[in-house]
Coordinates of C-alpha atoms in Angstrom, one line a residue:
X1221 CA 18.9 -19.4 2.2
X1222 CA 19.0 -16.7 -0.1
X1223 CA 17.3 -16.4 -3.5
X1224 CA 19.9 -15.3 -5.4
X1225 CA 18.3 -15.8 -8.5
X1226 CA 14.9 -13.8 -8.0
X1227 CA 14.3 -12.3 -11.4
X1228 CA 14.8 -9.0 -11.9
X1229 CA 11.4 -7.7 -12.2
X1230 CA 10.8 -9.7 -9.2
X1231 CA 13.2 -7.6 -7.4
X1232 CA 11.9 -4.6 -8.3
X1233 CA 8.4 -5.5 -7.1
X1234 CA 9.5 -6.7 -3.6
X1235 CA 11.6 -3.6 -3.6
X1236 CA 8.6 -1.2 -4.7
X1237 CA 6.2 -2.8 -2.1
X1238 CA 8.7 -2.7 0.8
X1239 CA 9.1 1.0 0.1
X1240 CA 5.5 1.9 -0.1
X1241 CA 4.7 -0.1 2.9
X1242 CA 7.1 2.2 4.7
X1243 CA 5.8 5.1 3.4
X1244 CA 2.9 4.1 4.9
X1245 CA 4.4 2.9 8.1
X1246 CA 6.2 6.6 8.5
X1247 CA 2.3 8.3 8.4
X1248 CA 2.0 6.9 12.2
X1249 CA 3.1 9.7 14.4
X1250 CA 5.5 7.1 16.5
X1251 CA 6.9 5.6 13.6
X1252 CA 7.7 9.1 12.0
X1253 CA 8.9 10.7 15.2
X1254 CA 11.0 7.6 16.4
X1255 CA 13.2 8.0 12.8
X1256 CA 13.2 12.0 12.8
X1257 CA 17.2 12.8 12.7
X1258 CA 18.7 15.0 15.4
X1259 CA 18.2 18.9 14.6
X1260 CA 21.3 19.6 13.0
X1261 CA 20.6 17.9 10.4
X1262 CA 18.8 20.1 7.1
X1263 CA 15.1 19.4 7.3
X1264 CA 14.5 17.7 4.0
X1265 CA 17.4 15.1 5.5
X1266 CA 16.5 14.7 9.0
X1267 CA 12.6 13.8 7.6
X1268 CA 11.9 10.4 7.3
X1269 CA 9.1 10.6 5.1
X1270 CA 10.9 12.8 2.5
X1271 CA 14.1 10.0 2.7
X1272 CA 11.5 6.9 2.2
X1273 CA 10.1 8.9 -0.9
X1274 CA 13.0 10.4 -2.4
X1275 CA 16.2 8.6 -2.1
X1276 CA 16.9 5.4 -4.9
X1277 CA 16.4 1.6 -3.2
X1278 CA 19.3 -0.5 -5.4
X1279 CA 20.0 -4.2 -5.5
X1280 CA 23.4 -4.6 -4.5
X1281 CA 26.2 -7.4 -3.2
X1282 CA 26.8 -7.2 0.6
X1283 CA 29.6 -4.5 0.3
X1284 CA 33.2 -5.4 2.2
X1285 CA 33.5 -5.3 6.2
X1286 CA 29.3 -6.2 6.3
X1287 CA 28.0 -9.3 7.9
X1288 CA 27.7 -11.9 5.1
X1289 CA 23.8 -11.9 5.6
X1290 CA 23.3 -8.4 5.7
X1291 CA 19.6 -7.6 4.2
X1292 CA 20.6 -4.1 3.5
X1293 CA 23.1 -1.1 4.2
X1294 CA 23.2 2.7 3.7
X1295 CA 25.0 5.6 4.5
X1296 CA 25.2 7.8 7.7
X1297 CA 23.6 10.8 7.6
X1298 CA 23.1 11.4 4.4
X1299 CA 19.0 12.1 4.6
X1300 CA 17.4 12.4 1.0
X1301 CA 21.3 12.3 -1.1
X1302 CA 21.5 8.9 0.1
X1303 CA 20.9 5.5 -1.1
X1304 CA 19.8 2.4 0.7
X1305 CA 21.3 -0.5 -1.0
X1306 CA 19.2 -3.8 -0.2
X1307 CA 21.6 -7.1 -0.4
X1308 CA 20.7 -11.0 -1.4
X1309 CA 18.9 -12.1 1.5
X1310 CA 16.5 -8.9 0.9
X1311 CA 14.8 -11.1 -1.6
X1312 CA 15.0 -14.7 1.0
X1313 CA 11.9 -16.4 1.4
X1314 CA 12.7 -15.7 4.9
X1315 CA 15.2 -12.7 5.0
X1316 CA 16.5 -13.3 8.4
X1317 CA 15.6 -9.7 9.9
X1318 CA 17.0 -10.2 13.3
X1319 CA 14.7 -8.6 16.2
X1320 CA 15.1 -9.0 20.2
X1321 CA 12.5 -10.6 22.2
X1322 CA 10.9 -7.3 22.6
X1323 CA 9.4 -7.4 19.4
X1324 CA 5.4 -7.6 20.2
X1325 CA 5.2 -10.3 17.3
X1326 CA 7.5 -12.4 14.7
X1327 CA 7.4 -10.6 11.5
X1328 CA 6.5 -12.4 8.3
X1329 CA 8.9 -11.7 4.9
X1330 CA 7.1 -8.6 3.8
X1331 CA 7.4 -6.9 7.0
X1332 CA 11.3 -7.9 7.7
X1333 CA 11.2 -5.7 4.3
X1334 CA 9.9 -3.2 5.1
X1335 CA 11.7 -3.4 8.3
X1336 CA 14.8 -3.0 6.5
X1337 CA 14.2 0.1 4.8
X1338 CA 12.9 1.7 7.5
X1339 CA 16.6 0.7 9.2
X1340 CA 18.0 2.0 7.1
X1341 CA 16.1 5.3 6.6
X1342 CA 17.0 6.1 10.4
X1343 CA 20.5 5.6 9.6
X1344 CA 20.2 8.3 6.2
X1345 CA 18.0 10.4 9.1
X1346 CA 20.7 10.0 11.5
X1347 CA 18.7 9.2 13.8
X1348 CA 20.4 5.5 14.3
X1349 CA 24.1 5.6 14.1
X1350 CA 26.6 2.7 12.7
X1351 CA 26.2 0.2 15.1
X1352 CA 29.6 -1.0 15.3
X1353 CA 28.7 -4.7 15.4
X1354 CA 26.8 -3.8 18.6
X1355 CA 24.2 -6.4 17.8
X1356 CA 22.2 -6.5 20.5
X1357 CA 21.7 -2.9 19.9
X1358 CA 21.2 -3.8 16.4
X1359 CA 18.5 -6.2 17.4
X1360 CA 16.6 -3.5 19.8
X1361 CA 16.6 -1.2 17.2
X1362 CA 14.6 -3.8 14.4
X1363 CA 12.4 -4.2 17.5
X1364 CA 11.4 -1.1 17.9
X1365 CA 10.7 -0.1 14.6
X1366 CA 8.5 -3.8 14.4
X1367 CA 6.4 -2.5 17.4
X1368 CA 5.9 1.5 16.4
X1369 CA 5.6 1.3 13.1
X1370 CA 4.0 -2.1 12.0
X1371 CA 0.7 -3.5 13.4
X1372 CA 0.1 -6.9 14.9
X1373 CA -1.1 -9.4 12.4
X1374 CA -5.0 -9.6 12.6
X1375 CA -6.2 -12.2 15.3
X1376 CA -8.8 -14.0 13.4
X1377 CA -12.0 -14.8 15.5
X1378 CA -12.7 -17.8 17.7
X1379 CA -12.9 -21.4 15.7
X1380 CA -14.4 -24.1 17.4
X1381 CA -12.1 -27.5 16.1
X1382 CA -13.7 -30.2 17.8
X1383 CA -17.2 -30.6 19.8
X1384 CA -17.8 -34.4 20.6
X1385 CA -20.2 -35.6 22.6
X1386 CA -20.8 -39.4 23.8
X1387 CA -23.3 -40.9 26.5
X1388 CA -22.9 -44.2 28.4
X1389 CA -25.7 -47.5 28.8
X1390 CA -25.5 -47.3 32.3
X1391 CA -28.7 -46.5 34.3
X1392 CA -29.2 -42.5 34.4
X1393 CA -27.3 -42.4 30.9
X1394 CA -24.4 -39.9 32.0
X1395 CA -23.3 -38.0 29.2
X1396 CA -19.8 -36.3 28.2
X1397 CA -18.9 -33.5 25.9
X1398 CA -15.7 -32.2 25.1
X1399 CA -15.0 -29.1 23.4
X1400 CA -11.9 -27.2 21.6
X1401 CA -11.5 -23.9 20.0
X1402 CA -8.4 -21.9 18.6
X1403 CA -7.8 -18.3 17.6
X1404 CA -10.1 -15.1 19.8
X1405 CA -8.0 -13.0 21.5
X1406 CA -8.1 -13.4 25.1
X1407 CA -9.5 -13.7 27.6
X1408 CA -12.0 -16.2 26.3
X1409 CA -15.7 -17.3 27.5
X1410 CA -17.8 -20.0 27.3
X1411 CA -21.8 -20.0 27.4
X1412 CA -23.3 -23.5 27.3
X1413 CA -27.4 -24.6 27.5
X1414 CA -28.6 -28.1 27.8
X1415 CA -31.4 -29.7 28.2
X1416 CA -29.8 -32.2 30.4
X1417 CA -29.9 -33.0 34.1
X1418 CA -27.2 -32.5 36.8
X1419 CA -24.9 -30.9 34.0
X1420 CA -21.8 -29.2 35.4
X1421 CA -18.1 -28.5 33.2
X1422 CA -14.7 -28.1 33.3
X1423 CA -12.7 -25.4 32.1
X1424 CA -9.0 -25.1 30.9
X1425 CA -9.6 -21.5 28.9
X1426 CA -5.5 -21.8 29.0
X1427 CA -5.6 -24.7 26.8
X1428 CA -9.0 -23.9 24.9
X1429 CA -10.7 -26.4 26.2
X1430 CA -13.9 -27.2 28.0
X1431 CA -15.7 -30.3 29.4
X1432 CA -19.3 -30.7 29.8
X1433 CA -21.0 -33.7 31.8
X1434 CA -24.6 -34.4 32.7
X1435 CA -27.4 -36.9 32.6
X1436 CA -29.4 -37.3 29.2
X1437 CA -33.0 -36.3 29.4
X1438 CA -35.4 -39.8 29.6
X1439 CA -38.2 -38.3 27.8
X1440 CA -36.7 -35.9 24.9
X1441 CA -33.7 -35.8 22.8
X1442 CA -30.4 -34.4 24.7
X1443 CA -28.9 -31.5 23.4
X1444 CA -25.6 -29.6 24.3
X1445 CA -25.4 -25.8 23.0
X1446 CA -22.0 -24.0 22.9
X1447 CA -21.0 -20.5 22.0
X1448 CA -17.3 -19.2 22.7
X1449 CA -16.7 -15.9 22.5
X1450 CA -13.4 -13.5 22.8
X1451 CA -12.4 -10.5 24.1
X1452 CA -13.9 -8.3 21.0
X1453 CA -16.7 -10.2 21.4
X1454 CA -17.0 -12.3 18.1
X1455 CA -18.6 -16.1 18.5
X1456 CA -18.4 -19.5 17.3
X1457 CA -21.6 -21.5 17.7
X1458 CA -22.0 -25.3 17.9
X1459 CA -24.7 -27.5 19.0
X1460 CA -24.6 -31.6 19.7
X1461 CA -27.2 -34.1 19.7
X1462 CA -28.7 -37.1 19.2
X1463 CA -26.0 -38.9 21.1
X1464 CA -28.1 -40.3 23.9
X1465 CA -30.3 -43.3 23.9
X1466 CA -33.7 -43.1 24.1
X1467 CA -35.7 -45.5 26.4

């Protein structure tokens, strides 16, 4: 839904932010080169960088003949005279941006912003014309900006969220462990140490999850030792024991 009454400073503040973010977005080569307008437009227009710094960003109604939840419209072509007007759902807690499934990731608020002027400095560039309610063209378009212009959200490291370990009164005291981790970007490892006998595992790295069996040790305390680590090589440690019995 949109916030229809975000105060007007708070307006300006997303406004300023989403600006600056695509300033910053427009100092990637791809992102910069993927908005340039054709040639015959006058430098100064056809420059995306000199449109996302110069021209005015206004808060505006949804103008006549737009979608009702339009985030934000401009004119063609006109480079640096231009204005992009920004619409209602600009300020949403969730603007609505809509991107095809060839976006590399969902886009939080901020970066359907930012998004959004960017759409519509290719339009002022020329390099996007109107799209005629073409929305699947619409849609490719917000995806491609999303994946040359914006980086995927920071994979935080590997988290271990549950290490349990058990061990039975029958004779040889067999042992379980069960372990679970989240996060790491793939593909994913294991390492495990024990001073257990006969221990062996099961993996399911698809579902971050690992299963360790054994016998406990009859003359010291059992211990299971874990580390995960991911593809950029950053751990999570864990270690279990005291859960055998001692004879």
């Amino acid at each position: 839904m949109a916030t229809t009454s975000t105060p007007a400073a708070a307006r300006e503040g997303l406004i300023d932010q989403a600006r600056f973010r695509a300033q910053t977005a427009l100092l990637g080569a791809d992102c910069k080169q993927y908005l340039t307008g054709p040639s015959f437009q006058a430098p100064d227009d056809r420059d995306p960088q000199q449109v996302a710094g110069r021209v005015p960003i206004v808060s505006a109604p949804v103008p006549a003949g737009q979608p009702a939840g339009a985030i934000a419209s401009s004119p063609l072509f006109r480079g640096v005279r231009g204005t992009i007007s920004v619409h209602p759902n600009f300020f949403a807690s969730d603007p609505g941006l809509p991107v095809s499934p060839t976006a590399a990731f969902a886009p939080s608020a901020d970066q359907q912003r930012t998004i959004a002027i960017l759409h519509e400095i290719g339009h002022l560039t020329g390099r996007e014309g109107d799209h005629n309610q073409d929305l699947p063209r619409q849609f490719e378009y917000n995806a491609t900006i999303l994946n040359l212009c914006l980086a995927r959200p920071a994979v935080p490291g590997p988290r271990i969220t549950g290490f349990f370990c058990s061990a039975d009164e029958l004779y040889g005291h067999p042992f379980n462990c069960d372990l679970y981790w989240e996060d790491g970007t793939d593909p994913d490892e294991v390492q495990v140490s024990s001073n257990g006998s006969q221990a062996r595992r099961y993996n399911d790295y698809a579902h971050n999850y690992v299963s360790i069996s054994g016998r406990c040790d009859p003359y010291q305390d059992t211990y299971v030792s874990i580390s995960v680590f991911d593809a950029n090589g950053r751990r999570a440690d864990a270690t279990q024991s005291g859960f055998c019995p001692r004879d």
